[in-house]
Amino acid sequence: MAGLWCTALGYGNEELVEAAAAQMRKLPFSHLFTGKSHDPAIELAERLKEIAPVPTSKVFFCSSGSEANDTQVKLVWYMNNALGRPKKKKIISRIKAYHGVTVAAASLTGLPNNHRDFDLPIAGILHAGCPHHYRFAQDGESEAEFARRLATELEALIQREGPDTVAAFIAEPVMGAGGVIVPPQGYFPEVTAVCRKYDVYMISDEVICGFGRLGTMFGCSALGFAPDSISVAKALTSAYVPLSAVTVPEPMYQAQLDESRKIGVFAHGTTYAGHPVAAAVALKALEIYARERIAEQAARKAPQFQARLAALAAHPLVGEARGFGLVGGLELVADKRSKRSFDAKAGVGPRVVRCAEEEGLIVRFIAGDILSICPPLIITPAEIDELFDRLGRALDRAWDWVRPERLA
Ligand SMILES: Cc1ncc(COP(=O)(O)O)c(C=O)c1O
């Protein structure tokens, strides 16, 4: 699982360790408040501007994916106040999205357990349909028809709410913690057209998909869309130290300048944001990604990974095997034909995870009996085979355990 979808370079990268140690000796802390900055943050911002898949004027640093997405929401609100459109504040996310757990990010997250008893979502956060063909397409609906319907429904939602009240749309290119959901063909181009039509700011949450996971440096490029901004975290430092970032386009930056001149200060930021040690590690990680052509390598290994994953669809426990690049998901079902899920209380997902652990393999279980597989990007072809050999054996063991219960 590359930890939590994050240790892109594995666990023993001495270059990253050295970069952290050297920076600790040189300047262990400095902040980015009141016009101050430091070399690693400046260099990292410049580097991110060079490689970002979107026009970027500035980079705003935070320490986690959740903070990055909370920042996205606040920056959009701030911008629209500056632009004199104070009603344009609603943010559209999607059912089954995962954007984090802080108050705004958890509201964007489209999973009931992240809302329940936390009094979330907050007002002004809307959830559009989930682009999962296997679960939500109508009978006989092709991927293209499903994509078009989702875009039409998004447009209807914007019209219903009032386009002058809808500020932004946020999406993961491939949904991660919601169940490794790959959108249908044509989905993002269709949805982007709707966002453009209503001047809805588009945010790609690249916290999992950024830095090579889908075989391109950023997930939006793999899925064929160009957002206004991206959120990155996790593989930004290969997770060796916490760091996240949000890209800020020039028009948004100008609006921030105008508004903060009125107020006298731009009052958003956290103590550890852009921490010099984290920024130094990120710079080294980005250097390694470029030097080792990590995204291209991931693209080269993806066909083998996806073929081995797809072969598991034949297993009696698996309803759907899906994935993109070097990330995959297996949805376990009690009945393949009707796609009926197991009763959560039966604990089939956790059982497969345990069987995998007995095989020496770490996979993650996501509610809805979905197993996620997300190895470090440095995985070798031989290790990909080993991974799926072990996973196959784990599924067989779990099947032996499940079968009597199902027959009972
Ligand atoms: C797509 C996505 N966005 C945001 C987050 C939240 O990141 P963090 O856990 O660093 O707050 C995650 C975490 O898994 C994620 O997968």
mmCIF file of C-alpha atoms in Angstrom, residues 47-305:
data_model
loop_
_atom_site.group_PDB
_atom_site.id
_atom_site.type_symbol
_atom_site.label_atom_id
_atom_site.label_comp_id
_atom_site.label_asym_id
_atom_site.label_seq_id
_atom_site.Cartn_x
_atom_site.Cartn_y
_atom_site.Cartn_z
ATOM 1 C CA ARG A 47 10.173 23.735 -9.256
ATOM 2 C CA LEU A 48 6.486 22.973 -8.730
ATOM 3 C CA LYS A 49 5.590 25.894 -10.996
ATOM 4 C CA GLU A 50 7.773 24.372 -13.719
ATOM 5 C CA ILE A 51 6.211 20.923 -13.554
ATOM 6 C CA ALA A 52 2.610 21.751 -12.599
ATOM 7 C CA PRO A 53 0.082 20.731 -15.263
ATOM 8 C CA VAL A 54 -1.724 24.064 -14.784
ATOM 9 C CA PRO A 55 -0.667 27.706 -15.177
ATOM 10 C CA THR A 56 0.680 28.590 -11.749
ATOM 11 C CA SER A 57 1.653 31.973 -10.401
ATOM 12 C CA LYS A 58 2.354 31.026 -6.774
ATOM 13 C CA VAL A 59 2.455 27.917 -4.606
ATOM 14 C CA PHE A 60 0.863 27.855 -1.164
ATOM 15 C CA PHE A 61 2.345 25.294 1.239
ATOM 16 C CA CYS A 62 0.614 23.343 4.009
ATOM 17 C CA SER A 63 1.480 20.137 5.841
ATOM 18 C CA SER A 64 -1.241 17.624 4.888
ATOM 19 C CA GLY A 65 -3.645 16.814 2.111
ATOM 20 C CA SER A 66 -6.567 17.853 4.307
ATOM 21 C CA GLU A 67 -5.045 21.269 4.952
ATOM 22 C CA ALA A 68 -4.342 21.682 1.248
ATOM 23 C CA ASN A 69 -7.987 21.096 0.408
ATOM 24 C CA ASP A 70 -9.235 23.319 3.236
ATOM 25 C CA THR A 71 -6.912 25.948 1.789
ATOM 26 C CA GLN A 72 -8.403 25.453 -1.671
ATOM 27 C CA VAL A 73 -11.869 26.162 -0.271
ATOM 28 C CA LYS A 74 -10.713 29.249 1.622
ATOM 29 C CA LEU A 75 -8.781 30.612 -1.366
ATOM 30 C CA VAL A 76 -11.823 30.245 -3.609
ATOM 31 C CA TRP A 77 -14.056 32.016 -1.071
ATOM 32 C CA TYR A 78 -11.492 34.785 -0.602
ATOM 33 C CA MET A 79 -11.080 35.215 -4.365
ATOM 34 C CA ASN A 80 -14.797 35.505 -4.965
ATOM 35 C CA ASN A 81 -15.134 38.111 -2.238
ATOM 36 C CA ALA A 82 -12.306 40.024 -3.880
ATOM 37 C CA LEU A 83 -14.000 39.731 -7.259
ATOM 38 C CA GLY A 84 -17.207 41.197 -5.834
ATOM 39 C CA ARG A 85 -19.280 38.040 -6.147
ATOM 40 C CA PRO A 86 -19.917 37.140 -2.516
ATOM 41 C CA LYS A 87 -22.734 34.723 -3.371
ATOM 42 C CA LYS A 88 -20.500 32.487 -5.512
ATOM 43 C CA LYS A 89 -19.282 30.191 -2.715
ATOM 44 C CA LYS A 90 -20.707 26.678 -3.045
ATOM 45 C CA ILE A 91 -18.242 23.887 -3.725
ATOM 46 C CA ILE A 92 -19.249 20.730 -5.573
ATOM 47 C CA SER A 93 -17.511 17.482 -4.697
ATOM 48 C CA ARG A 94 -18.687 13.948 -5.467
ATOM 49 C CA ILE A 95 -20.241 11.007 -3.681
ATOM 50 C CA LYS A 96 -17.413 8.654 -2.540
ATOM 51 C CA ALA A 97 -14.757 11.354 -2.904
ATOM 52 C CA TYR A 98 -12.016 11.471 -0.293
ATOM 53 C CA HIS A 99 -10.433 14.856 0.311
ATOM 54 C CA GLY A 100 -9.388 14.572 3.974
ATOM 55 C CA VAL A 101 -10.776 15.053 7.450
ATOM 56 C CA THR A 102 -10.427 18.689 8.530
ATOM 57 C CA VAL A 103 -13.730 20.563 8.630
ATOM 58 C CA ALA A 104 -13.922 21.709 5.016
ATOM 59 C CA ALA A 105 -12.013 18.732 3.588
ATOM 60 C CA ALA A 106 -14.187 16.234 5.473
ATOM 61 C CA SER A 107 -17.231 18.071 4.142
ATOM 62 C CA LEU A 108 -15.858 17.656 0.616
ATOM 63 C CA THR A 109 -15.298 13.967 1.329
ATOM 64 C CA GLY A 110 -18.352 12.103 0.074
ATOM 65 C CA LEU A 111 -18.308 9.168 2.496
ATOM 66 C CA PRO A 112 -21.068 8.967 5.129
ATOM 67 C CA ASN A 113 -18.796 7.808 7.963
ATOM 68 C CA ASN A 114 -16.680 10.956 7.633
ATOM 69 C CA HIS A 115 -19.803 13.074 8.202
ATOM 70 C CA ARG A 116 -21.869 11.096 10.637
ATOM 71 C CA ASP A 117 -21.898 12.483 14.181
ATOM 72 C CA PHE A 118 -19.302 15.090 13.207
ATOM 73 C CA ASP A 119 -22.129 17.452 12.169
ATOM 74 C CA LEU A 120 -20.773 17.515 8.624
ATOM 75 C CA PRO A 121 -20.901 18.476 5.839
ATOM 76 C CA ILE A 122 -20.877 22.215 6.485
ATOM 77 C CA ALA A 123 -23.318 24.363 4.548
ATOM 78 C CA GLY A 124 -22.527 25.116 0.928
ATOM 79 C CA ILE A 125 -20.848 21.814 0.064
ATOM 80 C CA LEU A 126 -22.689 19.733 -2.536
ATOM 81 C CA HIS A 127 -22.016 16.201 -3.769
ATOM 82 C CA ALA A 128 -22.508 15.251 -7.394
ATOM 83 C CA GLY A 129 -22.840 11.672 -8.677
ATOM 84 C CA CYS A 130 -20.051 9.144 -8.352
ATOM 85 C CA PRO A 131 -18.443 8.142 -11.680
ATOM 86 C CA HIS A 132 -18.407 4.413 -10.964
ATOM 87 C CA HIS A 133 -19.831 2.572 -13.946
ATOM 88 C CA TYR A 134 -19.987 -0.850 -12.228
ATOM 89 C CA ARG A 135 -22.201 0.449 -9.419
ATOM 90 C CA PHE A 136 -24.043 3.452 -10.796
ATOM 91 C CA ALA A 137 -24.530 3.006 -14.559
ATOM 92 C CA GLN A 138 -28.056 2.207 -15.688
ATOM 93 C CA ASP A 139 -28.811 -1.092 -17.434
ATOM 94 C CA GLY A 140 -27.202 -1.096 -20.863
ATOM 95 C CA GLU A 141 -25.624 2.346 -20.406
ATOM 96 C CA SER A 142 -22.211 2.577 -22.116
ATOM 97 C CA GLU A 143 -19.291 4.310 -20.420
ATOM 98 C CA ALA A 144 -19.676 7.281 -22.765
ATOM 99 C CA GLU A 145 -23.430 7.537 -22.072
ATOM 100 C CA PHE A 146 -22.821 7.272 -18.339
ATOM 101 C CA ALA A 147 -20.168 10.022 -18.516
ATOM 102 C CA ARG A 148 -22.538 12.250 -20.471
ATOM 103 C CA ARG A 149 -25.357 11.635 -17.984
ATOM 104 C CA LEU A 150 -23.110 12.550 -15.038
ATOM 105 C CA ALA A 151 -22.106 15.780 -16.789
ATOM 106 C CA THR A 152 -25.752 16.559 -17.554
ATOM 107 C CA GLU A 153 -26.650 15.919 -13.908
ATOM 108 C CA LEU A 154 -23.796 18.183 -12.798
ATOM 109 C CA GLU A 155 -25.102 20.923 -15.067
ATOM 110 C CA ALA A 156 -28.626 20.446 -13.690
ATOM 111 C CA LEU A 157 -27.252 20.712 -10.135
ATOM 112 C CA ILE A 158 -25.449 23.961 -10.968
ATOM 113 C CA GLN A 159 -28.571 25.383 -12.591
ATOM 114 C CA ARG A 160 -30.759 24.311 -9.685
ATOM 115 C CA GLU A 161 -28.439 25.918 -7.135
ATOM 116 C CA GLY A 162 -27.900 28.977 -9.335
ATOM 117 C CA PRO A 163 -24.621 29.348 -11.275
ATOM 118 C CA ASP A 164 -23.941 32.620 -9.464
ATOM 119 C CA THR A 165 -23.738 30.602 -6.201
ATOM 120 C CA VAL A 166 -21.450 27.787 -7.381
ATOM 121 C CA ALA A 167 -17.749 28.577 -6.982
ATOM 122 C CA ALA A 168 -15.755 25.393 -7.511
ATOM 123 C CA PHE A 169 -15.690 21.706 -8.387
ATOM 124 C CA ILE A 170 -13.114 19.389 -6.802
ATOM 125 C CA ALA A 171 -12.230 15.881 -7.932
ATOM 126 C CA GLU A 172 -9.586 13.203 -7.592
ATOM 127 C CA PRO A 173 -8.590 11.979 -11.088
ATOM 128 C CA VAL A 174 -8.938 8.386 -9.827
ATOM 129 C CA MET A 175 -10.834 8.231 -6.544
ATOM 130 C CA GLY A 176 -8.690 6.551 -3.885
ATOM 131 C CA ALA A 177 -10.109 5.965 -0.428
ATOM 132 C CA GLY A 178 -13.655 5.872 -1.837
ATOM 133 C CA GLY A 179 -12.742 2.584 -3.509
ATOM 134 C CA VAL A 180 -10.181 3.090 -6.314
ATOM 135 C CA ILE A 181 -12.775 4.332 -8.774
ATOM 136 C CA VAL A 182 -11.653 5.010 -12.335
ATOM 137 C CA PRO A 183 -14.070 7.354 -14.109
ATOM 138 C CA PRO A 184 -15.677 6.287 -17.397
ATOM 139 C CA GLN A 185 -14.160 7.270 -20.730
ATOM 140 C CA GLY A 186 -14.863 10.898 -21.530
ATOM 141 C CA TYR A 187 -15.997 11.841 -18.025
ATOM 142 C CA PHE A 188 -13.494 14.600 -17.246
ATOM 143 C CA PRO A 189 -13.664 16.377 -20.620
ATOM 144 C CA GLU A 190 -17.485 16.444 -20.270
ATOM 145 C CA VAL A 191 -17.387 17.689 -16.688
ATOM 146 C CA THR A 192 -14.706 20.264 -17.489
ATOM 147 C CA ALA A 193 -16.905 21.715 -20.241
ATOM 148 C CA VAL A 194 -19.722 22.177 -17.709
ATOM 149 C CA CYS A 195 -17.394 23.869 -15.208
ATOM 150 C CA ARG A 196 -16.058 26.206 -17.885
ATOM 151 C CA LYS A 197 -19.575 27.107 -19.036
ATOM 152 C CA TYR A 198 -20.560 28.318 -15.549
ATOM 153 C CA ASP A 199 -17.217 29.804 -14.512
ATOM 154 C CA VAL A 200 -16.744 27.126 -11.875
ATOM 155 C CA TYR A 201 -13.147 26.898 -10.629
ATOM 156 C CA MET A 202 -11.850 23.378 -11.115
ATOM 157 C CA ILE A 203 -9.556 21.717 -8.583
ATOM 158 C CA SER A 204 -7.783 18.414 -9.162
ATOM 159 C CA ASP A 205 -6.980 16.698 -5.877
ATOM 160 C CA GLU A 206 -3.685 15.069 -6.835
ATOM 161 C CA VAL A 207 -2.858 13.923 -3.316
ATOM 162 C CA ILE A 208 -2.749 10.266 -4.455
ATOM 163 C CA CYS A 209 -2.484 10.639 -8.225
ATOM 164 C CA GLY A 210 0.281 13.244 -8.266
ATOM 165 C CA PHE A 211 3.922 12.355 -9.072
ATOM 166 C CA GLY A 212 3.579 9.322 -11.277
ATOM 167 C CA ARG A 213 0.914 7.072 -9.782
ATOM 168 C CA LEU A 214 -1.129 6.963 -13.005
ATOM 169 C CA GLY A 215 1.907 6.829 -15.302
ATOM 170 C CA THR A 216 2.025 10.586 -15.824
ATOM 171 C CA MET A 217 3.469 13.193 -13.492
ATOM 172 C CA PHE A 218 -0.069 14.337 -12.584
ATOM 173 C CA GLY A 219 -3.326 12.415 -12.707
ATOM 174 C CA CYS A 220 -5.304 15.106 -14.533
ATOM 175 C CA SER A 221 -3.023 14.679 -17.565
ATOM 176 C CA ALA A 222 -3.689 10.926 -17.579
ATOM 177 C CA LEU A 223 -7.433 11.532 -17.407
ATOM 178 C CA GLY A 224 -7.363 14.267 -20.049
ATOM 179 C CA PHE A 225 -8.391 17.407 -18.201
ATOM 180 C CA ALA A 226 -6.849 20.732 -17.311
ATOM 181 C CA PRO A 227 -8.055 22.109 -13.969
ATOM 182 C CA ASP A 228 -7.421 25.586 -12.544
ATOM 183 C CA SER A 229 -5.466 24.309 -9.560
ATOM 184 C CA ILE A 230 -4.060 21.143 -8.015
ATOM 185 C CA SER A 231 -3.588 19.950 -4.435
ATOM 186 C CA VAL A 232 -0.526 17.781 -3.820
ATOM 187 C CA ALA A 233 0.833 15.987 -0.735
ATOM 188 C CA LYS A 234 1.919 12.391 0.024
ATOM 189 C CA ALA A 235 4.447 11.552 -2.778
ATOM 190 C CA LEU A 236 5.569 15.199 -2.843
ATOM 191 C CA THR A 237 8.110 14.064 -0.233
ATOM 192 C CA SER A 238 7.571 10.341 -0.808
ATOM 193 C CA ALA A 239 5.909 10.781 2.613
ATOM 194 C CA TYR A 240 9.237 10.874 4.460
ATOM 195 C CA VAL A 241 8.134 14.135 6.081
ATOM 196 C CA PRO A 242 4.752 15.914 5.962
ATOM 197 C CA LEU A 243 4.225 18.508 3.254
ATOM 198 C CA SER A 244 1.437 19.566 0.931
ATOM 199 C CA ALA A 245 0.883 22.355 -1.547
ATOM 200 C CA VAL A 246 -1.778 24.152 -3.537
ATOM 201 C CA THR A 247 -1.095 25.913 -6.835
ATOM 202 C CA VAL A 248 -2.468 29.422 -7.254
ATOM 203 C CA PRO A 249 -3.168 30.808 -10.734
ATOM 204 C CA GLU A 250 -2.343 34.428 -11.504
ATOM 205 C CA PRO A 251 -5.953 35.756 -11.533
ATOM 206 C CA MET A 252 -6.535 34.233 -8.094
ATOM 207 C CA TYR A 253 -3.268 35.678 -6.832
ATOM 208 C CA GLN A 254 -4.194 39.152 -8.063
ATOM 209 C CA ALA A 255 -7.564 38.866 -6.327
ATOM 210 C CA GLN A 256 -5.782 37.838 -3.106
ATOM 211 C CA LEU A 257 -3.516 40.841 -3.381
ATOM 212 C CA ASP A 258 -6.477 43.191 -3.839
ATOM 213 C CA GLU A 259 -8.420 41.729 -0.941
ATOM 214 C CA SER A 260 -5.475 41.572 1.474
ATOM 215 C CA ARG A 261 -4.573 45.188 0.649
ATOM 216 C CA LYS A 262 -8.099 46.123 1.706
ATOM 217 C CA ILE A 263 -7.849 44.075 4.906
ATOM 218 C CA GLY A 264 -4.191 44.839 5.570
ATOM 219 C CA VAL A 265 -3.029 41.225 5.792
ATOM 220 C CA PHE A 266 -3.495 37.850 4.103
ATOM 221 C CA ALA A 267 -4.372 35.911 7.234
ATOM 222 C CA HIS A 268 -4.019 32.262 6.251
ATOM 223 C CA GLY A 269 -1.091 29.941 6.964
ATOM 224 C CA THR A 270 0.245 27.484 9.520
ATOM 225 C CA THR A 271 3.452 27.257 11.532
ATOM 226 C CA TYR A 272 4.882 24.201 9.790
ATOM 227 C CA ALA A 273 3.687 25.022 6.280
ATOM 228 C CA GLY A 274 6.574 24.719 3.831
ATOM 229 C CA HIS A 275 8.858 23.553 6.645
ATOM 230 C CA PRO A 276 12.459 23.786 5.368
ATOM 231 C CA VAL A 277 13.226 20.137 6.111
ATOM 232 C CA ALA A 278 10.093 19.025 4.275
ATOM 233 C CA ALA A 279 10.814 21.348 1.362
ATOM 234 C CA ALA A 280 14.397 20.052 1.103
ATOM 235 C CA VAL A 281 13.133 16.459 1.056
ATOM 236 C CA ALA A 282 10.519 17.375 -1.578
ATOM 237 C CA LEU A 283 13.174 18.974 -3.762
ATOM 238 C CA LYS A 284 15.224 15.799 -3.535
ATOM 239 C CA ALA A 285 12.177 13.619 -4.264
ATOM 240 C CA LEU A 286 11.354 15.713 -7.344
ATOM 241 C CA GLU A 287 14.985 15.448 -8.461
ATOM 242 C CA ILE A 288 14.801 11.649 -8.134
ATOM 243 C CA TYR A 289 11.433 11.475 -9.966
ATOM 244 C CA ALA A 290 12.967 13.387 -12.880
ATOM 245 C CA ARG A 291 16.299 11.544 -12.872
ATOM 246 C CA GLU A 292 14.764 8.069 -12.617
ATOM 247 C CA ARG A 293 11.862 8.981 -14.933
ATOM 248 C CA ILE A 294 9.543 7.610 -12.276
ATOM 249 C CA ALA A 295 6.305 8.463 -14.081
ATOM 250 C CA GLU A 296 7.492 6.878 -17.327
ATOM 251 C CA GLN A 297 8.667 3.837 -15.408
ATOM 252 C CA ALA A 298 5.253 3.568 -13.778
ATOM 253 C CA ALA A 299 3.625 3.796 -17.217
ATOM 254 C CA ARG A 300 5.899 1.030 -18.492
ATOM 255 C CA LYS A 301 5.036 -1.247 -15.575
ATOM 256 C CA ALA A 302 1.313 -0.439 -15.616
ATOM 257 C CA PRO A 303 0.257 -2.939 -18.338
ATOM 258 C CA GLN A 304 1.733 -5.845 -16.362
ATOM 259 C CA PHE A 305 0.221 -4.556 -13.091
#
